[in-house]
CSV table of C-alpha atoms in Angstrom, one decimal:
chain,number,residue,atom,x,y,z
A,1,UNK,CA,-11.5,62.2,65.4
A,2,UNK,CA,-10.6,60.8,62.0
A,3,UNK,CA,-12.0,57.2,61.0
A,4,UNK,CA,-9.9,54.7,60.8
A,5,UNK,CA,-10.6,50.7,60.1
A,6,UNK,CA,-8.7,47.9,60.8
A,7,UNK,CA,-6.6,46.6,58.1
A,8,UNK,CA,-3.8,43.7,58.0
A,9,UNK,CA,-0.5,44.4,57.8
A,10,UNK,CA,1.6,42.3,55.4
A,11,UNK,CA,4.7,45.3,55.2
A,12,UNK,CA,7.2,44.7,52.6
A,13,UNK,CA,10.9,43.3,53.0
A,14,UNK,CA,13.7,44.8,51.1
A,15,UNK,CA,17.7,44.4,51.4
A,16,UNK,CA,19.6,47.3,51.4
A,17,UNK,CA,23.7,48.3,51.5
A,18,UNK,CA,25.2,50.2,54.1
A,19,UNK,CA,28.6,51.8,54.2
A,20,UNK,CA,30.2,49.2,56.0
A,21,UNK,CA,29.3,45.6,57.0
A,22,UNK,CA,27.2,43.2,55.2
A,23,UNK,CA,24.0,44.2,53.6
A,24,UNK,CA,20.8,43.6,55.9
A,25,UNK,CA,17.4,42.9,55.7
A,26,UNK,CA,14.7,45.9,56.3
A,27,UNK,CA,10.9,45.4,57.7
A,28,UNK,CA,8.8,48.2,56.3
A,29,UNK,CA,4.8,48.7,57.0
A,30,UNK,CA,2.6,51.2,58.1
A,31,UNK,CA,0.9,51.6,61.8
A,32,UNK,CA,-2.5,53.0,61.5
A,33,UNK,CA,-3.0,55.8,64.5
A,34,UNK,CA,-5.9,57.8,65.2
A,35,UNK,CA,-4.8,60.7,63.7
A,36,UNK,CA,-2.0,60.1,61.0
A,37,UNK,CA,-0.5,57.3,59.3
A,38,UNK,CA,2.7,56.4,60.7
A,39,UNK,CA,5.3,54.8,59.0
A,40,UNK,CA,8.0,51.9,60.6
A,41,UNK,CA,11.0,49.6,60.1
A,42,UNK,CA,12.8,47.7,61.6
A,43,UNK,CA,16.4,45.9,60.2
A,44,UNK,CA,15.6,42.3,60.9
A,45,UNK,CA,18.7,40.6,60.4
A,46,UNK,CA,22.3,40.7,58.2
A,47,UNK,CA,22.2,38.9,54.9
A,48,UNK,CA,24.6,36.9,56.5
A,49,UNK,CA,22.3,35.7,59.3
A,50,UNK,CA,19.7,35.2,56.5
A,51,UNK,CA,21.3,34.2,53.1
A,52,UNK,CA,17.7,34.4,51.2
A,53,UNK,CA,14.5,36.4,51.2
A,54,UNK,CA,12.7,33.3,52.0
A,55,UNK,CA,14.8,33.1,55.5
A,56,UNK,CA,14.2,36.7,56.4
A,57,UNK,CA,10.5,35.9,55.6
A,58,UNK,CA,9.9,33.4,57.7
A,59,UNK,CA,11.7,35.5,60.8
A,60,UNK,CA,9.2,38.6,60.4
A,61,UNK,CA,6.3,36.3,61.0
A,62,UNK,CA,6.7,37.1,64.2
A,63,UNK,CA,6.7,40.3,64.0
A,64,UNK,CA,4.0,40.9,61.6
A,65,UNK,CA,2.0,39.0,64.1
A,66,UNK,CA,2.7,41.6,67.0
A,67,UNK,CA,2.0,44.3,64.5
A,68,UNK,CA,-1.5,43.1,63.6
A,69,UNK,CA,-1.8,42.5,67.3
A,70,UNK,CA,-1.4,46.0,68.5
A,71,UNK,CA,-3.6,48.0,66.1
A,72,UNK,CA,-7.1,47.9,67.0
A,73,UNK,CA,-9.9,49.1,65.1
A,74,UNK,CA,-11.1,52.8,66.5
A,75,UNK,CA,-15.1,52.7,67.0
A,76,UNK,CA,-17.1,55.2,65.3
A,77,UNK,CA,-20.2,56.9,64.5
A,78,UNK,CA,-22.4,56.9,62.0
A,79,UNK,CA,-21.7,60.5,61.8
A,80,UNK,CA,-17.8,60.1,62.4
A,81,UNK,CA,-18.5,58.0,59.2
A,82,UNK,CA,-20.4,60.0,57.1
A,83,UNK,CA,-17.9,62.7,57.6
A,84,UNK,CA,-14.6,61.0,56.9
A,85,UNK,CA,-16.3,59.8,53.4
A,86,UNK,CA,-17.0,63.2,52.8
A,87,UNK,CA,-13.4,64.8,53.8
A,88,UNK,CA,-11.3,61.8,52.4
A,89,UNK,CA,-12.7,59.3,50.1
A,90,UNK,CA,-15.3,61.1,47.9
A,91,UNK,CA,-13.5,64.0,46.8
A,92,UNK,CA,-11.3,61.7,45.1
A,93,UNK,CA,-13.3,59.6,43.7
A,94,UNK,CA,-16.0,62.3,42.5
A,95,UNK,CA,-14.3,62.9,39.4
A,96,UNK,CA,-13.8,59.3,38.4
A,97,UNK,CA,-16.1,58.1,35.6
A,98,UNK,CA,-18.4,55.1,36.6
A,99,UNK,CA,-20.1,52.4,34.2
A,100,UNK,CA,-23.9,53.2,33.7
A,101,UNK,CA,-24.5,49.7,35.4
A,102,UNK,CA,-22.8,51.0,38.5
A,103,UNK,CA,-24.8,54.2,38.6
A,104,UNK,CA,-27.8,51.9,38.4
A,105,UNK,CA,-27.2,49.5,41.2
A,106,UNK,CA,-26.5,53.1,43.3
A,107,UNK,CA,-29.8,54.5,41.9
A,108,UNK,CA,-31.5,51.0,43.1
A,109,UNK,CA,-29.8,50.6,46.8
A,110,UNK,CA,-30.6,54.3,48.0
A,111,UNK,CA,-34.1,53.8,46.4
A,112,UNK,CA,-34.4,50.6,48.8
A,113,UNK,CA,-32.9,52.6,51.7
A,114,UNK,CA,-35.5,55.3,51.3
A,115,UNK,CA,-38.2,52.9,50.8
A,116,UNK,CA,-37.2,51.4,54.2
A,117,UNK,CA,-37.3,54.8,55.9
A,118,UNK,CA,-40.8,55.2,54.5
A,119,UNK,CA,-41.9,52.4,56.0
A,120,UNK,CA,-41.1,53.2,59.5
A,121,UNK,CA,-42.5,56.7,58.4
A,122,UNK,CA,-39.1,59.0,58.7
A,123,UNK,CA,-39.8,60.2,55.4
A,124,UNK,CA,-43.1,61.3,53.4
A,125,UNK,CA,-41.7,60.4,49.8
A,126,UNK,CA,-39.1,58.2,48.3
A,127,UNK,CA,-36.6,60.8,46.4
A,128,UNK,CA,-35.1,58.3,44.4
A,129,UNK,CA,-38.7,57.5,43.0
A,130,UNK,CA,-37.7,60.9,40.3
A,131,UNK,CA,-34.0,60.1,39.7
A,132,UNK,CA,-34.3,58.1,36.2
A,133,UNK,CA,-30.8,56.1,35.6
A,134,UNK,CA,-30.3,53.5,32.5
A,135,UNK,CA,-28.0,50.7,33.3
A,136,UNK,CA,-27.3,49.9,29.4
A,137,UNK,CA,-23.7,49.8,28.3
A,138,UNK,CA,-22.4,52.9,26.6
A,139,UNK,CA,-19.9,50.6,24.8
A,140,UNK,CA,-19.9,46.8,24.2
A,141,UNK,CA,-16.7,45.1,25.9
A,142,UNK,CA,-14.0,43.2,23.7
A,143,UNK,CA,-13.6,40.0,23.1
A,144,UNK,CA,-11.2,37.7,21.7
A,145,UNK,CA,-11.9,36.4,18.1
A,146,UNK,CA,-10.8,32.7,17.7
A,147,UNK,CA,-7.5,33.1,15.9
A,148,UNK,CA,-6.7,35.8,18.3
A,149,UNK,CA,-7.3,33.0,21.1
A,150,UNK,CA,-5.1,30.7,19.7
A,151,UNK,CA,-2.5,33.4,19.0
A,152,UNK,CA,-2.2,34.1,22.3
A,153,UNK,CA,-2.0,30.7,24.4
A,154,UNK,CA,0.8,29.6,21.5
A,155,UNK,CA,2.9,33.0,22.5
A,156,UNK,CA,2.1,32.5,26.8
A,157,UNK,CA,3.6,30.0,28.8
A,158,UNK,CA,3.0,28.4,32.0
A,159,UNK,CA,1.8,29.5,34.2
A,160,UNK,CA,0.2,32.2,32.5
A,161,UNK,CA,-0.8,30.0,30.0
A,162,UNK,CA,-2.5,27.5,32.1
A,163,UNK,CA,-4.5,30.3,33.7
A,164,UNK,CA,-5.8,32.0,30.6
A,165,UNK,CA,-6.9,28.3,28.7
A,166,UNK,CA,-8.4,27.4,32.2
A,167,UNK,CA,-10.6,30.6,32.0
A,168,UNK,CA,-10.8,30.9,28.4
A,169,UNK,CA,-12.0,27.5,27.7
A,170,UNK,CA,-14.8,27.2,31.3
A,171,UNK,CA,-15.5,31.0,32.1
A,172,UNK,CA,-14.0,31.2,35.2
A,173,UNK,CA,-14.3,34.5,36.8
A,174,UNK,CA,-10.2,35.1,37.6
A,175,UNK,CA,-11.3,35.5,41.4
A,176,UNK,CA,-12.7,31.5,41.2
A,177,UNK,CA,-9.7,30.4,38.8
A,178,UNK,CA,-7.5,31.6,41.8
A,179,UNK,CA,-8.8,30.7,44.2
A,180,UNK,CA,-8.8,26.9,42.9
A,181,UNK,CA,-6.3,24.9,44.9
A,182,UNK,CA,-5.3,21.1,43.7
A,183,UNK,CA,-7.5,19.1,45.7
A,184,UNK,CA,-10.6,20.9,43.8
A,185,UNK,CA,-9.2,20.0,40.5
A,186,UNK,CA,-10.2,16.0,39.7
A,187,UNK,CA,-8.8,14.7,36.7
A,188,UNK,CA,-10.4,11.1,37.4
A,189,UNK,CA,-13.4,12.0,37.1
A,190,UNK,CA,-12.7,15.5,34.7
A,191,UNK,CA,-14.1,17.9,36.6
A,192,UNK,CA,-13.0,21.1,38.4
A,193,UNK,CA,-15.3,21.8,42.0
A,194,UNK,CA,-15.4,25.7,43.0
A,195,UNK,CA,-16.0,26.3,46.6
A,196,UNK,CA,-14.3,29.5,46.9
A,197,UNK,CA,-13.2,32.8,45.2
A,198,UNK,CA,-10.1,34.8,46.5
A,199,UNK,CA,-10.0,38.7,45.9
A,200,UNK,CA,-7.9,41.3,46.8
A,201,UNK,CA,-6.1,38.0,49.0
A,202,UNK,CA,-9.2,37.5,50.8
A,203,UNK,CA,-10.8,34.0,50.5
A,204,UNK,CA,-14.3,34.5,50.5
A,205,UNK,CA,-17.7,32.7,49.8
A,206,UNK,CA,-18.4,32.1,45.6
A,207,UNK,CA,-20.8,35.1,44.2
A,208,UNK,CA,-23.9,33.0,43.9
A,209,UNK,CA,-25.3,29.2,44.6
A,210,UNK,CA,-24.8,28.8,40.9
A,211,UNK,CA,-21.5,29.7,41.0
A,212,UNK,CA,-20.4,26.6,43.1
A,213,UNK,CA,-21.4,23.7,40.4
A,214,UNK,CA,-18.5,21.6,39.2
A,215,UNK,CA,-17.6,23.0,35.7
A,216,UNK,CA,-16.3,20.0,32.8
A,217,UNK,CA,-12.8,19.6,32.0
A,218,UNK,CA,-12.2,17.8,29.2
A,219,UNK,CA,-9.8,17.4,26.0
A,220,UNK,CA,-7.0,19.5,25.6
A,221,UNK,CA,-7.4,21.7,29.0
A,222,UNK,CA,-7.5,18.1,31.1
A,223,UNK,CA,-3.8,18.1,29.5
A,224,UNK,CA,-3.2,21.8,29.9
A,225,UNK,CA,-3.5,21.4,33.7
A,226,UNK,CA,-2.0,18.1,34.1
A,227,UNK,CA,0.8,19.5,32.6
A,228,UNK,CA,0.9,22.2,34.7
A,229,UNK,CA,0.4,20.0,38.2
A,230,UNK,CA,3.9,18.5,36.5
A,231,UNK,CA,6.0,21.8,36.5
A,232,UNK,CA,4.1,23.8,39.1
A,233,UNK,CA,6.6,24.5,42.7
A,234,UNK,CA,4.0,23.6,44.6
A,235,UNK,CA,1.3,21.0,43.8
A,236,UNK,CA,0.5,19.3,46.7
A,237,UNK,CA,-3.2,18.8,47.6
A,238,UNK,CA,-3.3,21.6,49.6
A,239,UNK,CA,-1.6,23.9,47.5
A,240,UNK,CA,-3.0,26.5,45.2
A,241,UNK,CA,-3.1,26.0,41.4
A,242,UNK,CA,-1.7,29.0,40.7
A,243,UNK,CA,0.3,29.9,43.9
A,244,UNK,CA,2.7,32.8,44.1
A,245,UNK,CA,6.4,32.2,44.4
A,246,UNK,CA,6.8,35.5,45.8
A,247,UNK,CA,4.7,34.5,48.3
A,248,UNK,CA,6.1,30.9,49.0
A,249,UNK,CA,2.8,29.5,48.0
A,250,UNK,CA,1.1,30.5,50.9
A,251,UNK,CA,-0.9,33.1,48.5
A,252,UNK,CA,-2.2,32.6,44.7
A,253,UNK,CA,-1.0,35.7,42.8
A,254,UNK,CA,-2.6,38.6,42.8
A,255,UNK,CA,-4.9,38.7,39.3
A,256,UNK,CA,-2.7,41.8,37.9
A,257,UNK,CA,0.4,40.5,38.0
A,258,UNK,CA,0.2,37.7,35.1
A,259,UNK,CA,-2.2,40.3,33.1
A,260,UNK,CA,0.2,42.4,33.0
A,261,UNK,CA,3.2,40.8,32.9
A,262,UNK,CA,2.8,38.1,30.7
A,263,UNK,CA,-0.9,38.5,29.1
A,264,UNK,CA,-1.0,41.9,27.7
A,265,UNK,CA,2.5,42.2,26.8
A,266,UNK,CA,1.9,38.3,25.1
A,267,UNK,CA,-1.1,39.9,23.1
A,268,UNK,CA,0.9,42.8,22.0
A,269,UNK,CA,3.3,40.9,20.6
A,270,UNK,CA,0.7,38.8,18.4
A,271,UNK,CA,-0.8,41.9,17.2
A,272,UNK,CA,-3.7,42.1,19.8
A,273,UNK,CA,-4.7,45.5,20.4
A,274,UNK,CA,-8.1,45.1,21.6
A,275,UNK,CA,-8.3,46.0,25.6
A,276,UNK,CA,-8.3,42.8,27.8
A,277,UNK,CA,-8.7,42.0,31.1
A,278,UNK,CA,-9.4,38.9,32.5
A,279,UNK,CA,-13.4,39.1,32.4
A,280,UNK,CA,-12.5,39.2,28.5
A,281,UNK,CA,-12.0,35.7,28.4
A,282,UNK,CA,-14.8,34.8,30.3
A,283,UNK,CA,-17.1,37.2,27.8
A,284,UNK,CA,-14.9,35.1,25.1
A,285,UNK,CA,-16.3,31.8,25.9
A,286,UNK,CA,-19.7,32.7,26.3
A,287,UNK,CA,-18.8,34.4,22.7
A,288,UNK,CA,-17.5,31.4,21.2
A,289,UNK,CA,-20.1,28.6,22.7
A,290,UNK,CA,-23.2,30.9,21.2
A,291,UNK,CA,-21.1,31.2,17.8
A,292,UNK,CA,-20.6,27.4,17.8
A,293,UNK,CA,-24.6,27.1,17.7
A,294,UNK,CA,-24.9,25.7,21.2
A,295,UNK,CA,-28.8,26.3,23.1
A,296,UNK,CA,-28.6,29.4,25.5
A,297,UNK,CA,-29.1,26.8,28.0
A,298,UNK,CA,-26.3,25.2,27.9
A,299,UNK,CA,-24.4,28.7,27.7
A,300,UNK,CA,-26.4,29.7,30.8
A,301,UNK,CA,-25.2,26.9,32.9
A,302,UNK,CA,-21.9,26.5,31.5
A,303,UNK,CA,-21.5,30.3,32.8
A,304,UNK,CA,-23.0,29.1,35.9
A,305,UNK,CA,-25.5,32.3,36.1
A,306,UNK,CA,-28.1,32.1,38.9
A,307,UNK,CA,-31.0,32.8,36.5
A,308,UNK,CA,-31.3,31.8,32.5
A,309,UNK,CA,-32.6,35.8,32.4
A,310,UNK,CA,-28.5,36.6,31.9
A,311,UNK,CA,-28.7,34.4,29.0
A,312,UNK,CA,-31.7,35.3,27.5
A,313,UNK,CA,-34.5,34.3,29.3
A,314,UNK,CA,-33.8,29.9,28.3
A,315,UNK,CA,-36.0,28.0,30.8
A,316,UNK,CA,-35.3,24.6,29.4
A,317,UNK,CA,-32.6,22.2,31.6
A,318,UNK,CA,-29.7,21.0,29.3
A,319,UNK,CA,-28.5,17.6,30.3
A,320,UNK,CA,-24.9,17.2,31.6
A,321,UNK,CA,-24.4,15.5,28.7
A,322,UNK,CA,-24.8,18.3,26.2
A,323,UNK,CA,-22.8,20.1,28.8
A,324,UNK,CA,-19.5,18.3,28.5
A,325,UNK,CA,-20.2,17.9,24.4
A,326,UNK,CA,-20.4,21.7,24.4
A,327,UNK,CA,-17.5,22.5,26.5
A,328,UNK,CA,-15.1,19.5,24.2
A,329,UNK,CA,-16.4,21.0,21.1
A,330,UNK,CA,-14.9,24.3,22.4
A,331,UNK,CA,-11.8,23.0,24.0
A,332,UNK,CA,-11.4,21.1,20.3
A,333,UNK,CA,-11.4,24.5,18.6
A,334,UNK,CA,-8.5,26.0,20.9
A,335,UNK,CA,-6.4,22.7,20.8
A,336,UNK,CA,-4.7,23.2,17.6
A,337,UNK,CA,-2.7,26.2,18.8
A,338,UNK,CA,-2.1,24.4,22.4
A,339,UNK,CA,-0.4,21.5,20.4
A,340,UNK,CA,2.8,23.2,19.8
A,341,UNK,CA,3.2,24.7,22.7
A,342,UNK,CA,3.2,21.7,24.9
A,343,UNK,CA,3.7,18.9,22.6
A,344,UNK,CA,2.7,15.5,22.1
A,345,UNK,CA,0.9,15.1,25.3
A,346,UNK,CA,-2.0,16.6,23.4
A,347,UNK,CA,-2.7,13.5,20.9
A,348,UNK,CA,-5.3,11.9,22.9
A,349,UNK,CA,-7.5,14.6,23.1
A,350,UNK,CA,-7.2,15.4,19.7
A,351,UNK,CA,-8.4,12.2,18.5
A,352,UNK,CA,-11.0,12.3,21.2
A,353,UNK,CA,-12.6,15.5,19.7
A,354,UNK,CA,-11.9,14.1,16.2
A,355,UNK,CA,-14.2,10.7,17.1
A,356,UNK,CA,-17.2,13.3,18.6
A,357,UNK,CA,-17.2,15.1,16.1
């Protein structure tokens, strides 16, 4: 018996022609069986019946629903397990390279596993004990340079824009930045709280205790997302910051959409040629706060890492205060190139980092 999981079925909704009569709507996903994938549809309705995509949307619910409903997970074995991996998911991943950091965190989880079996005596000797990995980086990651920064934000608009000064300018891992919805962003008292991180869709816990402090938002990027709550389709309390149209903004978009459709084609047009994702801009700011002479401190809990040993070894506290000076100073630095794309709404925050300075 092949091993299959349970996995949620959101199917895809498409209109098509046909030789006579009105277009119609067509329901598409994929039942998982125990022994193949099997693929359905179902015509859910005339255009006529449903005039837009959001109408024909809202009748599959439904029926998306009852498709979730009737596709139960298939216990296994550990064996069954081991043996699908084997057949179907490592040959094709074999080949693919992996990041020396990877190969280490492998090297260190099978070396706990053996040492567990050890304990309970299964095994004599711990084989990973002799396998010898480095975790170093074979090459250093890009990041942006100011003026490349700067280049970029005046090229993007919302809400692309909004999304890379939000991370850009507090080092928000994409997953946290999407998974913001308004009521965690409060612009009385200039703050943004994280208490979740969405990936892959799935709304899940924040990567560490760290992770969950309230990050400054000051200056220029208090602006940048006021503005945004202004134009944004959906900006109830609720909602989320960056929800997806597509989706009716019951989802935030899905990280690769705005990279790729507006970010990297953005930073090809102003010359950028450097590879980016979006943990570039988080690799930026720590960049740019360590160029600006601020304490690795500061830099540490400004990341929000769990231990000052990411940040080289700093066991000092830095006040809040130097905190929200730090993160100004660098909002300061990007606010120039944010002026003309948004206009004068930017003033105030301009002479603010003109009178700390």
């Amino acid at each position: 018996m092949k091993f299959t999981r349970q996995r949620y079925q959101s199917g895809s909704l498409s209109r098509e022609m046909r030789k006579a009569g009105p277009a119609v709507w067509i329901f598409r996903w994929r039942e998982n069986a125990t022994e193949a994938r099997v693929y359905r549809k179902v015509v859910v309705g005339t255009i006529e019946q449903f005039p837009t995509k959001t109408a024909a949307k809202r009748a599959v619910e439904t029926l998306r629903s009852t498709i979730n409903a009737v596709n139960p997970a298939v216990p296994v074995t550990l064996r069954q397990l081991v043996k699908h991996y084997e057949e179907n998911e490592l040959p094709g991943k074999a080949c693919l390279p992996l990041a020396n950091a990877t190969k280490a965190k492998i090297r260190n989880t099978m070396h706990v596993i053996f040492a567990h079996a050890g304990r309970n005596e299964w095994i004599a000797t711990n084989p990973m004990t002799l396998v010898r990995q480095s975790a170093k980086r074979e090459k250093l990651p890009d990041v942006l340079e100011l003026d490349e920064l700067k280049k970029l934000l005046a090229e993007l608009e919302n809400p692309a824009r909004a999304l890379v000064f939000l991370t850009a300018a507090t080092g928000l891992r994409v997953s946290e930045a999407l998974g913001l919805k308004w009521s965690d962003v409060d612009f009385a008292a200039r703050e943004i709280r994280l208490s979740r991180a969405v990936v892959h869709q799935h709304v899940g816990d924040m990567k560490t205790e760290a992770s969950q402090k309230p990050v400054p938002m000051e200056g220029a990027l208090l602006d940048a997302l006021q503005d945004w709550s202004r134009q944004a389709p959906y900006r109830q309390m609720g909602d989320w910051v960056f929800a997806s149209p597509d989706m009716d903004g019951k989802q935030p978009y899905w990280p690769e959409t705005p990279l790729k459709c507006y970010v990297l084609p953005a930073a090809k047009r102003v010359g950028i040629t450097k590879a980016l994702g979006w943990h570039s801009f988080r690799r930026t700011f720590a960049t740019l706060l360590k160029g600006g002479g601020e304490d690795v401190k500061t830099v540490q809990e400004l990341m929000r890492h769990a231990s000052s040993r990411l940040t080289l070894d700093v066991y000092a506290q830095a006040l809040t205060s130097a905190k929200r000076a730090a993160h100004l100073k660098l909002v300061g630095l990007i606010h120039p190139a944010a002026e003309t794309a948004i206009g004068p709404s930017w003033s105030h925050a301009k002479a603010a980092v003109a009178v700390s300075s």
